[in-house]
Short mmCIF file of C-alpha atoms in Angstrom, two decimals:
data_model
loop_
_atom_site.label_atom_id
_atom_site.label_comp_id
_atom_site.label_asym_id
_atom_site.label_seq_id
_atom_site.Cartn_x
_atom_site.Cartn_y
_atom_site.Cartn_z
CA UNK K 1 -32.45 -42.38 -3.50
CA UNK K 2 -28.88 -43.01 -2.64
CA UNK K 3 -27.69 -40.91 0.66
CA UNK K 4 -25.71 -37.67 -0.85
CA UNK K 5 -21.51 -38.07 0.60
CA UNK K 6 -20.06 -36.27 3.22
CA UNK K 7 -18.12 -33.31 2.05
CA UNK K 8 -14.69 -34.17 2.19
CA UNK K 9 -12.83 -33.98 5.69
CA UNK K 10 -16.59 -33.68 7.37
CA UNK K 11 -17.72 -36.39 10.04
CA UNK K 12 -21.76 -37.62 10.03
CA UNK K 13 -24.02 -37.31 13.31
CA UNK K 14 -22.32 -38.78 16.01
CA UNK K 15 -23.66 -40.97 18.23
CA UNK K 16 -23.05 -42.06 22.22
CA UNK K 17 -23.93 -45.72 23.73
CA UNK K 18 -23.21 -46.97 27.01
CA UNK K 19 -21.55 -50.85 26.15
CA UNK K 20 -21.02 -52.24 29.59
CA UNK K 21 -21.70 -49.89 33.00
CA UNK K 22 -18.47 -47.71 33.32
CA UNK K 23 -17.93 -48.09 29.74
CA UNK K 24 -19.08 -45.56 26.80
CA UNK K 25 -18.55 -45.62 23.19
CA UNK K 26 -19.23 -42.91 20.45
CA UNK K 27 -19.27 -43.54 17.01
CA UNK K 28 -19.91 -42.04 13.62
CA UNK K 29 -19.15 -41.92 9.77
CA UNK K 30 -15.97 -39.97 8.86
CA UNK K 31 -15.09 -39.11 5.17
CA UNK K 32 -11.69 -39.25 4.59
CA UNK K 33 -9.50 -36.28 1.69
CA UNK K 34 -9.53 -39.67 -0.19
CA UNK K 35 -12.92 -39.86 -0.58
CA UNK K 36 -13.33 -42.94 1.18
CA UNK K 37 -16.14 -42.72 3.80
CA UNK K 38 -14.70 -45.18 7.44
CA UNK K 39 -16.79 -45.50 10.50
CA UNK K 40 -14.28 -43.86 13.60
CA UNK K 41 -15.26 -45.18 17.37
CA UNK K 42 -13.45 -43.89 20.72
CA UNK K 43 -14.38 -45.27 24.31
CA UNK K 44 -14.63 -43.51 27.51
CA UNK K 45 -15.25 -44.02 31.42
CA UNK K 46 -18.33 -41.39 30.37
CA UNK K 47 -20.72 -39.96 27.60
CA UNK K 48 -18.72 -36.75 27.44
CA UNK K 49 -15.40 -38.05 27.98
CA UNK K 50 -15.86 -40.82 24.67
CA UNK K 51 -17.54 -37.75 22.60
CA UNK K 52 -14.79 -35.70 23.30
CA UNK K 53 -11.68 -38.78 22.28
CA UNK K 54 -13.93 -39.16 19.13
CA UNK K 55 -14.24 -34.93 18.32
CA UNK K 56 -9.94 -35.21 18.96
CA UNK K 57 -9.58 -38.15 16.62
CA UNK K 58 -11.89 -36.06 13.83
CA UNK K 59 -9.69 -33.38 14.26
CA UNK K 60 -6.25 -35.34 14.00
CA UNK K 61 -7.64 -37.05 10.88
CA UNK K 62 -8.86 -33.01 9.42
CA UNK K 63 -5.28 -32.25 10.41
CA UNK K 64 -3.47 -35.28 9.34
CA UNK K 65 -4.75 -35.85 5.90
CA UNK K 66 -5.91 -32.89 4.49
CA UNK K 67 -1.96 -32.51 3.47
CA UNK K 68 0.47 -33.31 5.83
CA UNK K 69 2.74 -30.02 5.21
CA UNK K 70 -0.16 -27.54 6.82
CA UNK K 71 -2.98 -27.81 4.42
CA UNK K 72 -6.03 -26.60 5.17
CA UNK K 73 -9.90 -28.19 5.92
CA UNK K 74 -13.39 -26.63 5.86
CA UNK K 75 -13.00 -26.55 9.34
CA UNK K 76 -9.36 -24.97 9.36
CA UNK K 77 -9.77 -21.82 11.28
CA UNK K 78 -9.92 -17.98 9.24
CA UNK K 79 -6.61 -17.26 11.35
CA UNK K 80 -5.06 -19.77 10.45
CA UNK K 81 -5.33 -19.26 6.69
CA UNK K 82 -4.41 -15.83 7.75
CA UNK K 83 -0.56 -17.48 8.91
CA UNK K 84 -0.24 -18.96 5.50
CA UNK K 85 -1.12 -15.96 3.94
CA UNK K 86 0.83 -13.34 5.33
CA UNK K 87 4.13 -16.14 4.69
CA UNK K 88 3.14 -15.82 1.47
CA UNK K 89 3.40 -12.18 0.93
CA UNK K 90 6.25 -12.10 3.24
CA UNK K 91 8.09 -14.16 -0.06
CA UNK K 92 6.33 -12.92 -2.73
CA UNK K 93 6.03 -8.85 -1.72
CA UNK K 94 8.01 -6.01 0.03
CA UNK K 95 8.36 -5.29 3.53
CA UNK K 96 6.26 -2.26 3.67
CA UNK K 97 3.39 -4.25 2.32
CA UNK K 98 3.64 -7.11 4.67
CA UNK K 99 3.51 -4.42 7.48
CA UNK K 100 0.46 -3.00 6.22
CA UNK K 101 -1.30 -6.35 5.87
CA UNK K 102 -0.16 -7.63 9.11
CA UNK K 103 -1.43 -4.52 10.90
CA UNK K 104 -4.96 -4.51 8.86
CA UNK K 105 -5.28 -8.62 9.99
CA UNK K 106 -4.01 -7.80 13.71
CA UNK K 107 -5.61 -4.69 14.50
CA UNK K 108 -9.30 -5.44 12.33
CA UNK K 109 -9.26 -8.46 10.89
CA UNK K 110 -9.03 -11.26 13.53
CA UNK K 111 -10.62 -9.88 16.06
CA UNK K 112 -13.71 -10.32 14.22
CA UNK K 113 -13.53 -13.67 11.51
CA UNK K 114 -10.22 -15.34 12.63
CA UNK K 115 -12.26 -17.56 15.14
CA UNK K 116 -14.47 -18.85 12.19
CA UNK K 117 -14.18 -22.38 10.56
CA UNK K 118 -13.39 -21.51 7.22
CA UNK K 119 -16.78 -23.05 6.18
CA UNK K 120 -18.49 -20.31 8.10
CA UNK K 121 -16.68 -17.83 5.97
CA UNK K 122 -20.23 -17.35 4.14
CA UNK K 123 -20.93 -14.38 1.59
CA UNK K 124 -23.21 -12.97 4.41
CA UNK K 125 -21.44 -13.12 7.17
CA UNK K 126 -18.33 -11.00 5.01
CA UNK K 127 -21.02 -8.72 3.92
CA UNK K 128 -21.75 -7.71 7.42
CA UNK K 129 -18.33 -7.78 8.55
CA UNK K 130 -17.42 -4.98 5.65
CA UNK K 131 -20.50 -3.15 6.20
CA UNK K 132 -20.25 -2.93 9.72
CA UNK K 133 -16.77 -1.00 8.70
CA UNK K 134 -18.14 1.78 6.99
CA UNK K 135 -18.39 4.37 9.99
CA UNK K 136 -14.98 3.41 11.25
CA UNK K 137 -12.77 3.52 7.71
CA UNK K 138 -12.99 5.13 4.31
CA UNK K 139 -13.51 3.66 0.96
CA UNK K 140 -9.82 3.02 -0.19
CA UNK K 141 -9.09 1.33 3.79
CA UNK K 142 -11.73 -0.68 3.25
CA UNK K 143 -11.08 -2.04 -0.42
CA UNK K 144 -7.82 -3.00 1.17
CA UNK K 145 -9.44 -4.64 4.24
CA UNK K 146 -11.40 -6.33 1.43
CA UNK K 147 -8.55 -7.50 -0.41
CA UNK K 148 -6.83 -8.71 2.48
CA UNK K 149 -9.65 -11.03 2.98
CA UNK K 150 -9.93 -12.37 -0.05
CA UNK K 151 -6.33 -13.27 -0.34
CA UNK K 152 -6.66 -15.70 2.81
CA UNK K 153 -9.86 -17.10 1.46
CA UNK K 154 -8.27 -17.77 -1.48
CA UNK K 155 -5.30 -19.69 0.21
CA UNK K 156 -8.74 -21.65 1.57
CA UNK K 157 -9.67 -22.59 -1.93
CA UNK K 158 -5.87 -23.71 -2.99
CA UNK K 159 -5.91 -25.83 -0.61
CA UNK K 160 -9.49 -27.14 -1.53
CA UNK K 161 -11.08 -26.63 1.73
CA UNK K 162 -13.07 -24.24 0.02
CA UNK K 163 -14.76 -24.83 -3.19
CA UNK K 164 -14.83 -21.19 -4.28
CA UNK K 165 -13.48 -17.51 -2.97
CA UNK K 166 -16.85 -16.05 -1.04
CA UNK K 167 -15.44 -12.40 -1.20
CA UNK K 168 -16.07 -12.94 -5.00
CA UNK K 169 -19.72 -12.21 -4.68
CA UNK K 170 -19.64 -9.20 -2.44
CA UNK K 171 -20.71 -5.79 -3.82
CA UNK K 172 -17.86 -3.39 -4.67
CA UNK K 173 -17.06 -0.52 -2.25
CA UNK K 174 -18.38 2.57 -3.65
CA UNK K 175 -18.09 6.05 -2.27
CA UNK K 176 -20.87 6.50 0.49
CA UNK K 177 -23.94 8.43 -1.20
CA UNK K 178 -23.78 11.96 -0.89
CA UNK K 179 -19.92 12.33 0.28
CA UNK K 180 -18.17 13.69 -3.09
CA UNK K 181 -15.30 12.23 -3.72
CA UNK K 182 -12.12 14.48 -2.84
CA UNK K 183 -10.50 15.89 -5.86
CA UNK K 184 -6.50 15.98 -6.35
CA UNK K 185 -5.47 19.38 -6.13
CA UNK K 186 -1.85 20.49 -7.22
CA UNK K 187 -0.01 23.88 -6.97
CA UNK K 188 -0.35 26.68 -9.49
CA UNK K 189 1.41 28.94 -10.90
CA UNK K 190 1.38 31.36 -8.15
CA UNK K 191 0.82 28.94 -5.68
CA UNK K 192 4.79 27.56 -6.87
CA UNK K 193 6.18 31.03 -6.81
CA UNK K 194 5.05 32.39 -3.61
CA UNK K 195 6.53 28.64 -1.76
CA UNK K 196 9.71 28.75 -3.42
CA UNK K 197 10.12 32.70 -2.56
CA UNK K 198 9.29 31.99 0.99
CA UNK K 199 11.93 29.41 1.10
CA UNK K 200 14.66 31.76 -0.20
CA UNK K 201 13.98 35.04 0.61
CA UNK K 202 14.65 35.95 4.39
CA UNK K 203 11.60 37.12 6.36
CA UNK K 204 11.65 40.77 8.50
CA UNK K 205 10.04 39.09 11.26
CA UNK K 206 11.85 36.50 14.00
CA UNK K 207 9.15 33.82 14.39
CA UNK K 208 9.39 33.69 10.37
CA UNK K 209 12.83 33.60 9.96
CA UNK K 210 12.85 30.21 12.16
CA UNK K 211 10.60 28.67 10.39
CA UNK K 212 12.69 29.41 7.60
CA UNK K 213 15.86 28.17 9.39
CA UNK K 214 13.50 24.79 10.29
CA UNK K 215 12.51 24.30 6.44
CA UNK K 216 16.36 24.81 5.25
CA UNK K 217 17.90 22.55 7.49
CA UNK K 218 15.44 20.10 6.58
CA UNK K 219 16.47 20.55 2.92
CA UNK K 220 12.77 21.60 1.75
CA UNK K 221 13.66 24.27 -0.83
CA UNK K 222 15.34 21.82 -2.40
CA UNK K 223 13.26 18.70 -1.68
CA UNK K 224 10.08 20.80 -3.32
CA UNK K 225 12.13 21.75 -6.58
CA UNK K 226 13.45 18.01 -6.91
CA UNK K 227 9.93 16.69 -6.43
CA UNK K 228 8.23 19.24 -8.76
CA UNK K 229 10.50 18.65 -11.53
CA UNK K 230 10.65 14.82 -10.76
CA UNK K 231 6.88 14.09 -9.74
CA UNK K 232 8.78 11.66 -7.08
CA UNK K 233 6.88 10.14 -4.29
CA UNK K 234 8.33 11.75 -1.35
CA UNK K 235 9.46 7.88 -0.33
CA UNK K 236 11.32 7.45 -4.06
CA UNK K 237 12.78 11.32 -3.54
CA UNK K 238 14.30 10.45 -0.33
CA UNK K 239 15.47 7.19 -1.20
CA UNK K 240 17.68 8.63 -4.75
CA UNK K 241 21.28 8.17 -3.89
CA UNK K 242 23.95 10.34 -5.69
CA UNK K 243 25.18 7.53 -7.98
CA UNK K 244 21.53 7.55 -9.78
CA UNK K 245 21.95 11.35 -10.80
CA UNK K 246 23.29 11.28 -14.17
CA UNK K 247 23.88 15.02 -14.98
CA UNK K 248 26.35 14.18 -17.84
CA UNK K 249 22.96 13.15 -19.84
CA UNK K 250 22.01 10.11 -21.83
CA UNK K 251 22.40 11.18 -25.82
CA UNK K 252 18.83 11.18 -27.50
CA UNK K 253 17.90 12.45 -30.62
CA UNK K 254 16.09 15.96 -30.69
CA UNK K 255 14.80 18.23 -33.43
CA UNK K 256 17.83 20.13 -33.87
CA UNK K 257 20.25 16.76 -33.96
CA UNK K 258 22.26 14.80 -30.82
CA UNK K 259 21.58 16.30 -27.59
CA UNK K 260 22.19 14.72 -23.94
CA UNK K 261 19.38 14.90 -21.26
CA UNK K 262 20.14 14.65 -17.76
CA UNK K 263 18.56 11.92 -15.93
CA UNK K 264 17.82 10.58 -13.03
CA UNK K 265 17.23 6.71 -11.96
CA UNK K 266 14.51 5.75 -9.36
CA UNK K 267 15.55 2.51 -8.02
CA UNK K 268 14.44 2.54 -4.75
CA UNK K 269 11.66 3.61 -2.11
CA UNK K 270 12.32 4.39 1.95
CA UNK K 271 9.32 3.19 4.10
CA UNK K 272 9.34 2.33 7.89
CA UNK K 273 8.57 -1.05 8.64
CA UNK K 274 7.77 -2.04 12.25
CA UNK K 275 10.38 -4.16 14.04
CA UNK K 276 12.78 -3.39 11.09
CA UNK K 277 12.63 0.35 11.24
CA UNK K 278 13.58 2.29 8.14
CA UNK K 279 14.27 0.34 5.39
CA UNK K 280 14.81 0.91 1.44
CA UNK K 281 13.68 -1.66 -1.06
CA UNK K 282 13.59 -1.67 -4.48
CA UNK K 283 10.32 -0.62 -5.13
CA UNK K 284 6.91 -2.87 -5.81
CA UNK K 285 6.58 -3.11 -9.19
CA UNK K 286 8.28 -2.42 -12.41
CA UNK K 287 6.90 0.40 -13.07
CA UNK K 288 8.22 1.97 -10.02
CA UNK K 289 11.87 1.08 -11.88
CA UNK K 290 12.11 4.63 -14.17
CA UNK K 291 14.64 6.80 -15.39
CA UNK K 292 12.91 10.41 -15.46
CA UNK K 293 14.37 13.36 -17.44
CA UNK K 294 15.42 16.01 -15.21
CA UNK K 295 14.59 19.77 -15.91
CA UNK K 296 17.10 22.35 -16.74
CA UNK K 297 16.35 23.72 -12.75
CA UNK K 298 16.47 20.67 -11.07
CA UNK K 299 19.86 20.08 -12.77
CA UNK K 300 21.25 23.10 -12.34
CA UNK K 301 20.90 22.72 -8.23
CA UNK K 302 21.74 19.68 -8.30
CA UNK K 303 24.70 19.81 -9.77
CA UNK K 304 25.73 22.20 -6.95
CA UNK K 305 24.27 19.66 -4.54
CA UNK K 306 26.79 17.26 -6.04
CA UNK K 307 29.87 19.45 -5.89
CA UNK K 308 30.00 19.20 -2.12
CA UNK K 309 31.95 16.54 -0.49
CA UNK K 310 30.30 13.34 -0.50
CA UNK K 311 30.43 9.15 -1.42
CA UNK K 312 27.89 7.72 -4.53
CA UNK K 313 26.23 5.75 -2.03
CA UNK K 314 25.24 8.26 0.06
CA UNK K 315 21.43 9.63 -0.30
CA UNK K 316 20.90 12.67 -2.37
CA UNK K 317 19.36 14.34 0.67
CA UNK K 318 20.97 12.61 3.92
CA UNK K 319 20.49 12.68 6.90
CA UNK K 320 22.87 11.93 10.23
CA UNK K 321 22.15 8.75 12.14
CA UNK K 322 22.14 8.52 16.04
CA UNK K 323 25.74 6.99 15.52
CA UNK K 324 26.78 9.69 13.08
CA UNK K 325 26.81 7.99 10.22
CA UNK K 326 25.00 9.48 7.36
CA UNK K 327 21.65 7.54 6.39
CA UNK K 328 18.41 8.12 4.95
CA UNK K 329 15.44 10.85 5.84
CA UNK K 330 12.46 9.95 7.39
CA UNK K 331 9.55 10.55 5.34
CA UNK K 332 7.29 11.06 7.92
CA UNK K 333 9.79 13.66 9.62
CA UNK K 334 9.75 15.49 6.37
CA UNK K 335 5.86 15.77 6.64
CA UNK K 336 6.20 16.80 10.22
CA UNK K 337 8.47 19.69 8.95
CA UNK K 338 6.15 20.85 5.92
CA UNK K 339 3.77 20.99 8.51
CA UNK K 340 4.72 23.35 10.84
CA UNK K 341 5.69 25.93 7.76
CA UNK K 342 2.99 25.33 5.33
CA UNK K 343 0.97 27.85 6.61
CA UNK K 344 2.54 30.82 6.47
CA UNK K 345 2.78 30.32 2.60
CA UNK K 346 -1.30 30.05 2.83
CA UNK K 347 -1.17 26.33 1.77
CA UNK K 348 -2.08 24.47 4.75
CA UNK K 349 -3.54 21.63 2.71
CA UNK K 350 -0.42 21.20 1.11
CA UNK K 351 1.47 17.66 1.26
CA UNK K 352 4.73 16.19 -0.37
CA UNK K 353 2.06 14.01 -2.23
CA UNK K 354 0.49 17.69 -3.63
CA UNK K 355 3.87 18.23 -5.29
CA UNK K 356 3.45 15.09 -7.25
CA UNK K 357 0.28 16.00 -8.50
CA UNK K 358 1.36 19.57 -9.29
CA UNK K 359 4.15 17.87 -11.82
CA UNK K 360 1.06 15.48 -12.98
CA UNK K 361 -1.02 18.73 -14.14
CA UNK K 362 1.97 20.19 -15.47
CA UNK K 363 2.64 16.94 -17.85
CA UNK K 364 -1.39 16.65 -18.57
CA UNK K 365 -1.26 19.96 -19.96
CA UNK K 366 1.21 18.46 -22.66
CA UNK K 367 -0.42 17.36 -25.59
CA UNK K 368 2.95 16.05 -27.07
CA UNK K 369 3.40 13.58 -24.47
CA UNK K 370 0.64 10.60 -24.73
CA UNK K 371 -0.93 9.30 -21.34
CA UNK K 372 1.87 5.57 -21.97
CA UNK K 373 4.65 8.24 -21.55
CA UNK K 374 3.38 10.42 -18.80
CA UNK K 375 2.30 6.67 -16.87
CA UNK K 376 6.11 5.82 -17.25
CA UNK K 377 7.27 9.10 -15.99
CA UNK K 378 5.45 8.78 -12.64
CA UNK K 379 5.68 5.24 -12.57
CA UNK K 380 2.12 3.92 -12.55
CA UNK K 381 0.67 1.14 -14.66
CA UNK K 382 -1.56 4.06 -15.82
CA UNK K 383 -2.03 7.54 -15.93
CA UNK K 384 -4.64 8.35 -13.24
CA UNK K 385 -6.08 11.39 -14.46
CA UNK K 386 -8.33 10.98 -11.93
CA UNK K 387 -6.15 10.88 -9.17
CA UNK K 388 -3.58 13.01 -10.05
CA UNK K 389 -4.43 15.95 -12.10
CA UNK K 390 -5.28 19.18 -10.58
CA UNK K 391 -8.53 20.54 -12.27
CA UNK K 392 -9.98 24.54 -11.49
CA UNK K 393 -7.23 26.54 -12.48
CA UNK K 394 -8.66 29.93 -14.19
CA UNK K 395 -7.26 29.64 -17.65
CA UNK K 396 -6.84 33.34 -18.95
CA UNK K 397 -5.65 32.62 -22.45
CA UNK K 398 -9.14 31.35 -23.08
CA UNK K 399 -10.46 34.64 -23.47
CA UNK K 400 -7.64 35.95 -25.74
CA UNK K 401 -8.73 33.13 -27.81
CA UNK K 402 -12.23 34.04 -28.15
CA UNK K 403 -11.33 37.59 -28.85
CA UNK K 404 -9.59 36.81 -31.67
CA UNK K 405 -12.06 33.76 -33.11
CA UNK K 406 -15.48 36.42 -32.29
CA UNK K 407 -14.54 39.93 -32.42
CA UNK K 408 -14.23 41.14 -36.19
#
């Protein structure tokens, strides 16, 4: 039976001879990314030091041929797939994203596969390395851990030193037995009255009435009627400037004939982005790009927002730079904010993310609208019930209902 080839870019068993005294040579069988299979040789004044000329010249021929603009070999190393990859979604993907990726690599990553040949990327060895991550991260960190791997294996298999993606075979990440998942919980009813009276009613007692003074100078009252009635991430709220409020309306046609609508346009996000700071892109996919209806509320503030003194550019809710010059909020200073007030309200558990569920429910509850149009509103591919949609609420009608179906 014929001898099976070397896989490409892979050398045979070398071997070591002493020629002359002083004089060694090692040899072996090298197959070459054009499939042609040469016998390499490199002397030495030793056995080590002629093994060690012939493991350099394997290396400058994995290098050299496997694609002479930085392709890639079985024995390429994990990290430095990992260089090519995050280049890649530097080009192709936003800032924010490239942070998060470059972190996740850096911080978990590396440390434990970026040493490996990318031949030693096995299905086993990634199996341990994910499992070995379940008492330090949660489900969703982990399925992006996960995917972060996979996309540098896969820049392994474009460059064919790997003949298919390993991560393919690996079991999905499931929530851990026993641990229910956490269900999305919005505002009701009551829950949105007593925050927005607490916001605008003055408190009787002094360590309240700061608070107060904290949460209005942060803009909150209105930040939490602009988000309910806009089910914004609190990254697309901040990020609206005044030229996308459109409180003249768009003409549509209703029931009754012409009407106008007010709108506003999201086209735009605010993230911070190490080394870069705060930055606003354009959001990451084109569903993010929307224009949302705005309630008769939301208008009616905002239209006193946009009486006051102010250039289109600016942000709808600015803030003042260290040089003075009016910029964008921090999201994360907004959190710290809601924080430090949410409890008095009795909604500790509260987030800016809550108030985009809350408008979620509220559309769900909408049997007019179909789940395509109430996607596009918040700007998803789909609409993640699931996620979203606040289920629990103590629906009172339901026993009006049955009165008057039962009772005679």
């Amino acid at each position: 039976m014929a001898r099976p080839p070397l896989p490409l870019g892979t050398p045979g068993t070398i071997s070591v001879a002493e020629e002359e005294p002083g004089s060694w040579v090692a040899r072996c069988r090298f197959r070459d990314h054009d499939g042609v299979t040469r016998r390499l040789r490199k002397h030495g004044p030793s056995k080590t030091a002629a093994k060690a000329a012939l493991h350099e010249l394997i290396q400058q021929r994995q290098r050299g041929k496997a694609g002479s603009a930085g392709g890639l070999t079985p024995a390429s190393r994990f990290r430095e797939a990992a260089e090519l990859y995050l280049a890649k979604v530097d080009r192709k993907r936003e800032d924010s994203t490239h942070a998060l990726y470059a972190y996740h690599l850096n911080r978990t990553v590396l440390p434990a596969l970026g040493a490996l040949q990318l031949r030693e990327c096995t299905v086993a060895r990634l199996d341990a390395f994910l499992e070995a991550l379940e008492s330090r991260y949660a489900p969703s960190t982990r399925r992006t851990l996960r995917s972060i791997v996979s996309g540098v294996l896969q820049i392994g298999v474009l460059h064919e030193a790997l003949p298919a993606n390993p991560v393919r075979e690996l079991d999905r990440i499931e929530q851990p037995k026993g641990l229910a998942k956490k269900k999305p919980r919005g505002l009701t009813v009551d829950e949105r009255q007593a925050l927005l009276d607490w916001f605008d009613q003055d408190s009787d007692d002094d360590r309240v009435r700061r608070l107060q003074r904290v949460a209005r100078a942060a803009e909150l009252p209105d930040l939490v009627r602009f988000s309910l009635g806009t089910g914004l991430r609190i990254g697309e709220a901040l990020a609206v400037r005044r030229l996308d409020v459109n409180l003249d309306g768009v003409p549509v046609r209703g029931q009754d004939g012409p009407l106008r609508v007010p709108v506003v346009a999201i086209a735009g996000n605010v993230t911070w982005v190490k080394g870069k700071g705060l930055v606003r892109h354009d959001g990451k996919s084109e569903a993010a790009l929307r224009v949302i209806p705005l309630p008769r509320f939301a208008a009616d503030f905002l239209r006193e927002r946009l009486a006051q003194p102010g250039e289109d550019g600016w942000p709808l809710f600015p803030a003042a730079g260290r040089d003075g010059r009016i910029t964008y909020r921090w999201p994360s200073n907004v959190r710290r904010t809601l924080r430090s007030v949410r409890e008095e309200v009795g909604l500790g558990w509260m987030t800016p993310h809550t108030w985009r569920r809350t408008y979620a429910t509220i559309l769900d509850d909408e049997i007019s609208l179909t789940d395509r149009m109430k996607a596009d509103l918040m700007g998803q591919a789909d609409f993640l019930k699931n996620t979203y949609v606040s289920r629990g609420e103590l629906h009172a009608d339901a026993a009006v209902l049955l009165d008057a179906a039962l009772v005679a």
